[in-house]
GROMACS .gro file of C-alpha atoms in nm:
model
  451
    1MET     CA    1 -13.571  11.441  -6.268
    2LYS     CA    2 -13.304  11.173  -6.299
    3LYS     CA    3 -13.387  11.048  -5.950
    4TRP     CA    4 -13.759  11.032  -6.033
    5ILE     CA    5 -13.691  10.824  -6.348
    6LYS     CA    6 -13.519  10.562  -6.130
    7SER     CA    7 -13.809  10.549  -5.886
    8LEU     CA    8 -14.064  10.270  -5.854
    9GLN     CA    9 -14.337  10.520  -5.932
   10ALA     CA   10 -14.187  10.592  -6.274
   11LYS     CA   11 -14.145  10.220  -6.348
   12TYR     CA   12 -14.501  10.147  -6.245
   13LEU     CA   13 -14.638  10.433  -6.456
   14LEU     CA   14 -14.438  10.302  -6.753
   15LEU     CA   15 -14.593   9.961  -6.700
   16ILE     CA   16 -14.944  10.111  -6.687
   17LEU     CA   17 -14.872  10.318  -7.000
   18PHE     CA   18 -14.769  10.002  -7.180
   19ALA     CA   19 -15.096   9.837  -7.073
   20VAL     CA   20 -15.304  10.136  -7.190
   21LEU     CA   21 -15.133  10.161  -7.529
   22MET     CA   22 -15.119   9.788  -7.583
   23ILE     CA   23 -15.464   9.753  -7.749
   24PRO     CA   24 -15.451  10.043  -7.999
   25ILE     CA   25 -15.094   9.962  -8.091
   26SER     CA   26 -15.144   9.588  -8.114
   27VAL     CA   27 -15.415   9.610  -8.386
   28PRO     CA   28 -15.199   9.778  -8.659
   29LEU     CA   29 -14.891   9.595  -8.537
   30ILE     CA   30 -15.055   9.254  -8.571
   31SER     CA   31 -15.201   9.355  -8.909
   32MET     CA   32 -14.855   9.441  -9.034
   33ILE     CA   33 -14.715   9.115  -8.902
   34VAL     CA   34 -14.996   8.916  -9.067
   35TYR     CA   35 -15.026   9.092  -9.404
   36LEU     CA   36 -14.678   9.213  -9.492
   37PRO     CA   37 -14.532   8.865  -9.551
   38GLY     CA   38 -14.828   8.773  -9.776
   39ILE     CA   39 -14.792   9.094  -9.974
   40ALA     CA   40 -14.418   9.042 -10.011
   41ILE     CA   41 -14.460   8.693 -10.161
   42GLU     CA   42 -14.439   8.719 -10.545
   43ASN     CA   43 -14.565   8.374 -10.652
   44PRO     CA   44 -14.748   8.238 -10.354
   45ASN     CA   45 -14.996   8.013 -10.541
   46GLU     CA   46 -14.761   7.770 -10.710
   47PRO     CA   47 -14.830   7.610 -10.953
   48TYR     CA   48 -15.171   7.769 -11.014
   49GLY     CA   49 -15.096   8.141 -11.005
   50ASP     CA   50 -15.378   8.391 -10.972
   51PHE     CA   51 -15.724   8.400 -11.137
   52ASP     CA   52 -15.613   8.573 -11.456
   53THR     CA   53 -15.306   8.360 -11.501
   54PHE     CA   54 -15.494   8.037 -11.448
   55GLU     CA   55 -15.782   8.138 -11.682
   56GLN     CA   56 -15.542   8.258 -11.950
   57ARG     CA   57 -15.345   7.934 -11.931
   58TRP     CA   58 -15.661   7.727 -11.974
   59HIS     CA   59 -15.766   7.921 -12.283
   60GLN     CA   60 -15.418   7.880 -12.428
   61GLU     CA   61 -15.434   7.506 -12.375
   62ALA     CA   62 -15.778   7.492 -12.545
   63ASP     CA   63 -15.651   7.693 -12.842
   64ALA     CA   64 -15.349   7.465 -12.872
   65LEU     CA   65 -15.579   7.163 -12.915
   66ASN     CA   66 -15.727   7.299 -13.238
   67GLY     CA   67 -15.784   7.006 -13.469
   68ALA     CA   68 -15.663   6.754 -13.208
   69THR     CA   69 -15.800   6.402 -13.200
   70ARG     CA   70 -15.992   6.248 -12.912
   71GLU     CA   71 -15.683   6.068 -12.789
   72GLN     CA   72 -15.473   6.383 -12.805
   73ILE     CA   73 -15.729   6.582 -12.606
   74SER     CA   74 -15.760   6.306 -12.344
   75SER     CA   75 -15.383   6.275 -12.314
   76ARG     CA   76 -15.346   6.652 -12.274
   77LEU     CA   77 -15.609   6.668 -12.000
   78HIS     CA   78 -15.425   6.401 -11.801
   79LYS     CA   79 -15.099   6.588 -11.841
   80LEU     CA   80 -15.264   6.908 -11.722
   81HIS     CA   81 -15.402   6.720 -11.421
   82SER     CA   82 -15.051   6.606 -11.329
   83GLU     CA   83 -14.950   6.975 -11.344
   84PHE     CA   84 -15.259   7.094 -11.153
   85PRO     CA   85 -15.346   6.799 -10.924
   86ALA     CA   86 -15.614   6.989 -10.731
   87ALA     CA   87 -15.812   7.081 -11.043
   88ALA     CA   88 -16.112   6.888 -11.182
   89MET     CA   89 -16.140   6.870 -11.563
   90PHE     CA   90 -16.376   6.737 -11.827
   91TRP     CA   91 -16.431   6.770 -12.204
   92VAL     CA   92 -16.756   6.793 -12.398
   93ASN     CA   93 -16.722   6.715 -12.773
   94ALA     CA   94 -16.888   6.887 -13.065
   95GLN     CA   95 -17.191   6.659 -13.038
   96GLY     CA   96 -17.257   6.768 -12.680
   97GLU     CA   97 -17.142   6.442 -12.525
   98THR     CA   98 -16.930   6.415 -12.215
   99SER     CA   99 -16.623   6.255 -12.360
  100GLU     CA  100 -16.358   6.266 -12.081
  101THR     CA  101 -16.350   6.348 -11.706
  102VAL     CA  102 -16.035   6.386 -11.495
  103ASN     CA  103 -16.056   6.413 -11.115
  104TYR     CA  104 -16.420   6.518 -11.132
  105ASP     CA  105 -16.635   6.385 -10.846
  106GLY     CA  106 -16.970   6.537 -10.950
  107SER     CA  107 -17.231   6.397 -11.187
  108LEU     CA  108 -17.242   6.511 -11.547
  109PRO     CA  109 -17.504   6.433 -11.812
  110LYS     CA  110 -17.404   6.203 -12.090
  111GLN     CA  111 -17.563   6.441 -12.342
  112TRP     CA  112 -17.549   6.816 -12.285
  113SER     CA  113 -17.853   7.019 -12.388
  114SER     CA  114 -17.857   7.390 -12.446
  115ALA     CA  115 -18.064   7.445 -12.131
  116TYR     CA  116 -17.831   7.238 -11.914
  117THR     CA  117 -17.529   7.415 -12.059
  118ILE     CA  118 -17.678   7.756 -11.976
  119GLN     CA  119 -17.775   7.640 -11.624
  120PHE     CA  120 -17.423   7.502 -11.566
  121MET     CA  121 -17.264   7.829 -11.673
  122LYS     CA  122 -17.505   8.031 -11.458
  123SER     CA  123 -17.461   7.822 -11.142
  124ASN     CA  124 -17.078   7.826 -11.162
  125TYR     CA  125 -17.031   8.190 -11.255
  126ASP     CA  126 -16.838   8.378 -10.985
  127ASN     CA  127 -16.873   8.087 -10.749
  128ASN     CA  128 -16.656   7.834 -10.573
  129PRO     CA  129 -16.500   7.632 -10.723
  130PHE     CA  130 -16.356   7.868 -10.979
  131THR     CA  131 -16.477   7.748 -11.321
  132VAL     CA  132 -16.322   7.821 -11.662
  133VAL     CA  133 -16.493   7.711 -11.985
  134ALA     CA  134 -16.286   7.731 -12.308
  135PHE     CA  135 -16.377   7.630 -12.664
  136ILE     CA  136 -16.128   7.400 -12.831
  137GLY     CA  137 -15.960   7.557 -13.127
  138GLU     CA  138 -16.063   7.873 -13.298
  139THR     CA  139 -16.420   7.759 -13.376
  140GLU     CA  140 -16.702   7.638 -13.157
  141ASP     CA  141 -16.766   7.317 -13.351
  142GLN     CA  142 -16.489   7.120 -13.170
  143GLY     CA  143 -16.658   7.127 -12.832
  144PHE     CA  144 -16.530   7.282 -12.510
  145MET     CA  145 -16.330   7.180 -12.205
  146VAL     CA  146 -16.392   7.285 -11.846
  147VAL     CA  147 -16.165   7.315 -11.542
  148GLN     CA  148 -16.279   7.370 -11.183
  149LEU     CA  149 -16.047   7.465 -10.896
  150ASP     CA  150 -16.112   7.558 -10.537
  151ARG     CA  151 -16.056   7.930 -10.501
  152LYS     CA  152 -15.821   7.885 -10.203
  153PHE     CA  153 -15.552   7.764 -10.447
  154ILE     CA  154 -15.560   8.083 -10.654
  155ASP     CA  155 -15.684   8.345 -10.410
  156PRO     CA  156 -15.431   8.618 -10.329
  157PRO     CA  157 -15.225   8.537 -10.016
  158ILE     CA  158 -15.379   8.832  -9.838
  159THR     CA  159 -15.726   8.683  -9.890
  160ASN     CA  160 -15.621   8.356  -9.726
  161LEU     CA  161 -15.463   8.552  -9.445
  162SER     CA  162 -15.785   8.753  -9.394
  163GLU     CA  163 -15.976   8.432  -9.332
  164ARG     CA  164 -15.736   8.346  -9.049
  165TYR     CA  165 -15.687   8.700  -8.930
  166ASP     CA  166 -15.923   8.676  -8.632
  167TYR     CA  167 -15.753   8.361  -8.510
  168ILE     CA  168 -15.407   8.509  -8.561
  169PHE     CA  169 -15.510   8.835  -8.396
  170PHE     CA  170 -15.642   8.666  -8.081
  171VAL     CA  171 -15.334   8.447  -8.062
  172ALA     CA  172 -15.104   8.746  -8.103
  173PHE     CA  173 -15.310   8.957  -7.861
  174GLY     CA  174 -15.300   8.670  -7.613
  175CYS     CA  175 -14.921   8.661  -7.647
  176ILE     CA  176 -14.903   9.035  -7.581
  177MET     CA  177 -15.124   8.989  -7.273
  178ILE     CA  178 -14.900   8.709  -7.152
  179VAL     CA  179 -14.596   8.934  -7.199
  180PHE     CA  180 -14.769   9.212  -7.005
  181ILE     CA  181 -14.867   8.974  -6.724
  182PHE     CA  182 -14.514   8.835  -6.717
  183LEU     CA  183 -14.360   9.184  -6.696
  184SER     CA  184 -14.603   9.277  -6.420
  185TRP     CA  185 -14.519   8.959  -6.233
  186VAL     CA  186 -14.144   9.024  -6.269
  187PHE     CA  187 -14.190   9.383  -6.149
  188PHE     CA  188 -14.391   9.292  -5.840
  189LYS     CA  189 -14.182   8.980  -5.775
  190LYS     CA  190 -13.868   9.188  -5.748
  191PHE     CA  191 -14.061   9.439  -5.537
  192HIS     CA  192 -14.188   9.160  -5.309
  193LYS     CA  193 -13.848   8.990  -5.288
  194ARG     CA  194 -13.676   9.307  -5.172
  195LEU     CA  195 -13.945   9.372  -4.910
  196MET     CA  196 -13.917   9.013  -4.784
  197ARG     CA  197 -13.540   9.051  -4.760
  198LEU     CA  198 -13.591   9.364  -4.554
  199GLN     CA  199 -13.840   9.181  -4.331
  200GLU     CA  200 -13.595   8.893  -4.280
  201ALA     CA  201 -13.325   9.143  -4.185
  202MET     CA  202 -13.561   9.287  -3.922
  203GLU     CA  203 -13.626   8.941  -3.777
  204LEU     CA  204 -13.264   8.820  -3.786
  205ARG     CA  205 -13.105   8.993  -3.490
  206LYS     CA  206 -12.762   9.001  -3.334
  207GLU     CA  207 -12.694   8.889  -2.978
  208THR     CA  208 -12.764   9.247  -2.871
  209GLY     CA  209 -13.116   9.226  -3.018
  210ILE     CA  210 -13.039   9.481  -3.293
  211PRO     CA  211 -13.138   9.384  -3.652
  212LEU     CA  212 -12.872   9.316  -3.914
  213PRO     CA  213 -12.806   9.580  -4.182
  214VAL     CA  214 -12.907   9.508  -4.543
  215LYS     CA  215 -12.730   9.571  -4.872
  216LYS     CA  216 -12.878   9.859  -5.069
  217SER     CA  217 -12.995   9.727  -5.407
  218TYR     CA  218 -13.126  10.017  -5.623
  219ASP     CA  219 -13.163  10.390  -5.584
  220ASP     CA  220 -13.543  10.388  -5.565
  221GLU     CA  221 -13.801  10.410  -5.286
  222ILE     CA  222 -13.714  10.068  -5.144
  223GLY     CA  223 -13.346  10.150  -5.177
  224GLN     CA  224 -13.407  10.466  -4.975
  225LEU     CA  225 -13.598  10.256  -4.721
  226GLU     CA  226 -13.303  10.016  -4.699
  227ALA     CA  227 -13.067  10.310  -4.647
  228SER     CA  228 -13.293  10.448  -4.372
  229PHE     CA  229 -13.308  10.103  -4.214
  230ASN     CA  230 -12.928  10.079  -4.214
  231ARG     CA  231 -12.904  10.425  -4.056
  232MET     CA  232 -13.151  10.317  -3.789
  233VAL     CA  233 -12.946  10.002  -3.719
  234HIS     CA  234 -12.630  10.213  -3.692
  235GLU     CA  235 -12.800  10.457  -3.454
  236LEU     CA  236 -12.934  10.169  -3.244
  237GLU     CA  237 -12.586  10.020  -3.218
  238GLU     CA  238 -12.442  10.354  -3.110
  239SER     CA  239 -12.728  10.400  -2.862
  240ARG     CA  240 -12.675  10.048  -2.724
  241GLN     CA  241 -12.304  10.115  -2.682
  242ARG     CA  242 -12.375  10.443  -2.501
  243GLU     CA  243 -12.634  10.267  -2.286
  244GLN     CA  244 -12.389   9.993  -2.192
  245GLN     CA  245 -12.124  10.248  -2.106
  246GLU     CA  246 -12.370  10.448  -1.896
  247GLU     CA  247 -12.493  10.128  -1.727
  248LYS     CA  248 -12.137  10.030  -1.646
  249ILE     CA  249 -12.064  10.374  -1.503
  250ARG     CA  250 -12.387  10.365  -1.302
  251ARG     CA  251 -12.314  10.021  -1.156
  252GLU     CA  252 -11.961  10.123  -1.063
  253LEU     CA  253 -12.091  10.446  -0.909
  254ILE     CA  254 -12.356  10.269  -0.702
  255ALA     CA  255 -12.109   9.999  -0.593
  256ASN     CA  256 -11.858  10.264  -0.487
  257LEU     CA  257 -12.126  10.468  -0.312
  258SER     CA  258 -12.255  10.159  -0.130
  259HIS     CA  259 -11.908  10.085  -0.003
  260ASP     CA  260 -11.841  10.446   0.088
  261LEU     CA  261 -12.173  10.475   0.273
  262ARG     CA  262 -12.138  10.148   0.465
  263THR     CA  263 -11.810  10.257   0.622
  264PRO     CA  264 -11.945  10.571   0.797
  265LEU     CA  265 -12.266  10.386   0.892
  266THR     CA  266 -12.058  10.117   1.062
  267THR     CA  267 -11.860  10.386   1.242
  268ILE     CA  268 -12.178  10.567   1.351
  269ARG     CA  269 -12.331  10.237   1.472
  270ALA     CA  270 -12.018  10.159   1.676
  271SER     CA  271 -12.017  10.508   1.826
  272MET     CA  272 -12.386  10.478   1.915
  273ASN     CA  273 -12.321  10.144   2.087
  274GLY     CA  274 -12.037  10.310   2.279
  275ILE     CA  275 -12.249  10.590   2.420
  276SER     CA  276 -12.563  10.381   2.483
  277PRO     CA  277 -12.462  10.284   2.845
  278GLU     CA  278 -12.412  10.649   2.930
  279VAL     CA  279 -12.766  10.745   2.834
  280SER     CA  280 -12.999  10.689   3.127
  281SER     CA  281 -13.307  10.892   3.052
  282GLU     CA  282 -13.600  10.734   2.870
  283HIS     CA  283 -13.613  11.019   2.622
  284GLY     CA  284 -13.246  10.972   2.537
  285LYS     CA  285 -13.290  10.597   2.492
  286GLU     CA  286 -13.581  10.660   2.255
  287LYS     CA  287 -13.368  10.896   2.048
  288LEU     CA  288 -13.083  10.642   2.032
  289GLN     CA  289 -13.325  10.371   1.921
  290SER     CA  290 -13.463  10.605   1.652
  291VAL     CA  291 -13.108  10.663   1.524
  292HIS     CA  292 -13.045  10.285   1.523
  293ASN     CA  293 -13.363  10.236   1.319
  294LYS     CA  294 -13.259  10.499   1.068
  295ILE     CA  295 -12.916  10.339   1.035
  296ASP     CA  296 -13.082  10.002   0.969
  297TYR     CA  297 -13.315  10.165   0.717
  298VAL     CA  298 -13.030  10.332   0.528
  299SER     CA  299 -12.828  10.010   0.533
  300ASN     CA  300 -13.118   9.812   0.392
  301LEU     CA  301 -13.178  10.083   0.134
  302ILE     CA  302 -12.815  10.061   0.021
  303ASP     CA  303 -12.840   9.681  -0.005
  304ASN     CA  304 -13.160   9.707  -0.208
  305LEU     CA  305 -13.013   9.970  -0.437
  306LEU     CA  306 -12.705   9.757  -0.506
  307SER     CA  307 -12.918   9.445  -0.561
  308PHE     CA  308 -13.152   9.631  -0.798
  309THR     CA  309 -12.854   9.755  -0.998
  310LEU     CA  310 -12.706   9.405  -1.027
  311LEU     CA  311 -13.042   9.256  -1.123
  312SER     CA  312 -13.117   9.512  -1.394
  313GLY     CA  313 -12.766   9.462  -1.533
  314LYS     CA  314 -12.802   9.079  -1.534
  315LYS     CA  315 -12.507   9.056  -1.292
  316TYR     CA  316 -12.686   8.899  -0.997
  317PRO     CA  317 -12.582   8.529  -0.965
  318TYR     CA  318 -12.867   8.290  -1.040
  319HIS     CA  319 -12.853   7.914  -0.964
  320PRO     CA  320 -13.193   7.745  -0.997
  321GLU     CA  321 -13.274   7.409  -0.841
  322GLN     CA  322 -13.577   7.202  -0.735
  323LEU     CA  323 -13.698   7.358  -0.409
  324GLU     CA  324 -13.977   7.213  -0.192
  325MET     CA  325 -14.188   7.519  -0.117
  326ASN     CA  326 -14.383   7.386   0.187
  327ARG     CA  327 -14.061   7.334   0.378
  328PHE     CA  328 -13.909   7.657   0.250
  329MET     CA  329 -14.205   7.868   0.363
  330ARG     CA  330 -14.213   7.700   0.707
  331GLU     CA  331 -13.843   7.780   0.755
  332THR     CA  332 -13.897   8.139   0.634
  333ALA     CA  333 -14.193   8.191   0.872
  334ALA     CA  334 -13.992   8.044   1.161
  335HIS     CA  335 -13.704   8.282   1.085
  336TRP     CA  336 -13.935   8.585   1.082
  337TYR     CA  337 -14.158   8.471   1.372
  338PRO     CA  338 -13.973   8.662   1.650
  339VAL     CA  339 -13.992   8.987   1.448
  340LEU     CA  340 -14.360   8.938   1.364
  341GLU     CA  341 -14.440   8.842   1.723
  342GLY     CA  342 -14.256   9.149   1.848
  343LYS     CA  343 -14.487   9.363   1.630
  344GLN     CA  344 -14.791   9.169   1.761
  345ILE     CA  345 -14.865   9.022   1.416
  346ASP     CA  346 -15.047   8.691   1.408
  347VAL     CA  347 -14.902   8.447   1.155
  348ASP     CA  348 -15.141   8.220   0.960
  349LEU     CA  349 -14.935   7.966   0.761
  350GLN     CA  350 -15.124   7.716   0.543
  351THR     CA  351 -14.917   7.476   0.331
  352ALA     CA  352 -15.027   7.228   0.064
  353GLU     CA  353 -15.109   6.868   0.151
  354MET     CA  354 -14.873   6.730  -0.114
  355PRO     CA  355 -14.508   6.833  -0.173
  356VAL     CA  356 -14.475   7.135  -0.404
  357TYR     CA  357 -14.154   7.167  -0.607
  358TRP     CA  358 -14.054   7.484  -0.788
  359GLU     CA  359 -13.738   7.533  -0.994
  360VAL     CA  360 -13.601   7.850  -0.838
  361ASP     CA  361 -13.288   7.990  -0.678
  362PRO     CA  362 -13.320   7.943  -0.298
  363LYS     CA  363 -13.122   8.260  -0.225
  364TRP     CA  364 -13.340   8.460  -0.465
  365MET     CA  365 -13.658   8.325  -0.303
  366GLU     CA  366 -13.517   8.403   0.040
  367ARG     CA  367 -13.445   8.760  -0.072
  368VAL     CA  368 -13.797   8.790  -0.221
  369TRP     CA  369 -13.970   8.684   0.103
  370ASP     CA  370 -13.737   8.887   0.321
  371ASN     CA  371 -13.837   9.199   0.126
  372LEU     CA  372 -14.209   9.111   0.131
  373LEU     CA  373 -14.217   9.037   0.505
  374GLN     CA  374 -14.003   9.340   0.578
  375ASN     CA  375 -14.253   9.560   0.392
  376LEU     CA  376 -14.537   9.395   0.587
  377VAL     CA  377 -14.365   9.471   0.918
  378ARG     CA  378 -14.298   9.832   0.817
  379TYR     CA  379 -14.623   9.929   0.649
  380ALA     CA  380 -14.893   9.681   0.761
  381SER     CA  381 -14.810   9.596   1.122
  382LEU     CA  382 -15.118   9.785   1.245
  383GLY     CA  383 -15.335   9.517   1.084
  384GLY     CA  384 -15.184   9.253   1.316
  385TYR     CA  385 -15.214   8.975   1.057
  386ALA     CA  386 -14.985   8.794   0.813
  387GLY     CA  387 -15.137   8.513   0.606
  388ILE     CA  388 -14.910   8.283   0.404
  389PHE     CA  389 -15.082   8.028   0.178
  390VAL     CA  390 -14.897   7.769  -0.032
  391SER     CA  391 -15.059   7.584  -0.323
  392GLU     CA  392 -14.922   7.392  -0.623
  393HIS     CA  393 -14.881   7.693  -0.853
  394MET     CA  394 -14.913   7.996  -0.624
  395ILE     CA  395 -14.791   8.136  -0.290
  396THR     CA  396 -14.989   8.421  -0.134
  397LEU     CA  397 -14.899   8.677   0.131
  398GLN     CA  398 -15.193   8.868   0.279
  399ASP     CA  399 -15.219   9.138   0.545
  400HIS     CA  400 -15.488   9.358   0.702
  401GLY     CA  401 -15.294   9.682   0.683
  402PRO     CA  402 -15.405  10.019   0.537
  403GLY     CA  403 -15.307   9.918   0.182
  404MET     CA  404 -15.042  10.058  -0.047
  405LYS     CA  405 -15.233  10.385  -0.091
  406GLY     CA  406 -15.246  10.441   0.281
  407GLN     CA  407 -15.014  10.683   0.462
  408SER     CA  408 -14.715  10.552   0.656
  409THR     CA  409 -14.437  10.732   0.842
  410GLN     CA  410 -14.189  10.470   0.718
  411LYS     CA  411 -14.295  10.465   0.354
  412GLY     CA  412 -13.992  10.427   0.124
  413ALA     CA  413 -13.914  10.456  -0.245
  414GLY     CA  414 -14.048  10.111  -0.333
  415ILE     CA  415 -13.709   9.964  -0.433
  416GLY     CA  416 -13.772   9.648  -0.230
  417LEU     CA  417 -14.091   9.569  -0.422
  418SER     CA  418 -13.916   9.646  -0.751
  419ILE     CA  419 -13.646   9.393  -0.659
  420VAL     CA  420 -13.917   9.137  -0.583
  421ASP     CA  421 -14.081   9.198  -0.920
  422LEU     CA  422 -13.750   9.168  -1.108
  423MET     CA  423 -13.650   8.848  -0.929
  424VAL     CA  424 -13.989   8.685  -0.977
  425ARG     CA  425 -13.987   8.763  -1.350
  426GLU     CA  426 -13.629   8.643  -1.394
  427MET     CA  427 -13.728   8.310  -1.235
  428GLY     CA  428 -14.005   8.269  -1.494
  429MET     CA  429 -14.299   8.359  -1.269
  430ARG     CA  430 -14.524   8.660  -1.230
  431LEU     CA  431 -14.622   8.889  -0.946
  432ARG     CA  432 -14.984   8.992  -0.888
  433ILE     CA  433 -15.072   9.260  -0.632
  434SER     CA  434 -15.416   9.373  -0.520
  435SER     CA  435 -15.446   9.637  -0.249
  436THR     CA  436 -15.739   9.813  -0.079
  437HIS     CA  437 -15.787  10.004   0.243
  438GLU     CA  438 -15.867   9.669   0.409
  439GLY     CA  439 -15.535   9.507   0.323
  440THR     CA  440 -15.295   9.392   0.055
  441ARG     CA  441 -15.265   9.057  -0.122
  442ILE     CA  442 -14.949   8.956  -0.309
  443ASP     CA  443 -14.946   8.641  -0.525
  444ILE     CA  444 -14.637   8.475  -0.669
  445ILE     CA  445 -14.766   8.261  -0.957
  446THR     CA  446 -14.580   8.002  -1.164
  447LYS     CA  447 -14.593   8.013  -1.546
  448ASP     CA  448 -14.798   7.691  -1.554
  449ALA     CA  449 -15.077   7.830  -1.336
  450GLN     CA  450 -15.423   7.871  -1.493
  451VAL     CA  451 -15.510   8.184  -1.295
   0.00000   0.00000   0.00000
């Protein structure tokens, strides 16, 4: 259970739960945030107070002016205006005349009639602005004074808040959404950052080609992936070390075997040369020649095996230089001409008109063509044809033998062709082989060739 709580799945579910509960929780939460401060305020409408307080104060002021003169009433209205600057006030005397107005922008009749007075009272009852009419003194024969005030100055704080509630709610809800989006972005950003770090570790490799290990961050799914990745890197390093040790043992074994095999072959060849003059019969001479051929075959096989081992282990010396291929192929054909002529193979050499330079190792190229022509002599001599064609980006060897799928009494293990393929690839070229029962074509193609 503890492990699951630390997982990415649990964190993601918590994030989704927050998103699901955000709307039903945000409504009462925002209401509390909006209304509680207004409710907690004791005297929010300074200096006006609430409806009852303001109305009661106005009646008290009217009662206090009982028997006051015109100047006293006017002076008191101005003082009240200084106390309530947002209020509009006026006074109608006992004769129904508008005697004084303070901060009143509307139009008032000079003489008030009973009908106008009733209409005024009716139109301002329970309306905005809030209107209070109070008779001066204890009797009605001293006139009355009126005050009007916009309700927003005396409404309860919660009423003012209600008018702005929608705006506040959307602002607060928007803030909650921004918080949710920010938390989601932080969650997936950390997730993405850790994955990118793992990807970079896969791409940054040591000289051995093995990725670098990463530091485990958290004990969640990605942390487990990082641990698995580190285990894989460790296993690859151990496997590479074992492979290098086995490769070293194999090279040493083949080198020792090659040396040990060459010594008895040399002895056998010397012994065969010693007894050759004593053999006079044609059958005996044929047998001796067959033994000589087998000795040559085994010797070549040992050389190829050692060369293949050195090549695969990157131990074969490589010294590239600019080599003119027309001249090189003419020299190679001239070197092999006696052997090809002895097998009654016609040589068709066609070089390019212009000089062709390849950046290769001359000894490697010599080894490549020795193996190719040796295979032609062994397996395709019955075709009686060897075509060598040189162009700017390709050299072709073609024969009319039975093809690689044909049967041959001298067919080997194919190490010579494997050496050719390795050498060609190491020199930055590619080998293309096509073989049918009518012959085999081998192309050595440079990397710049469009074929």
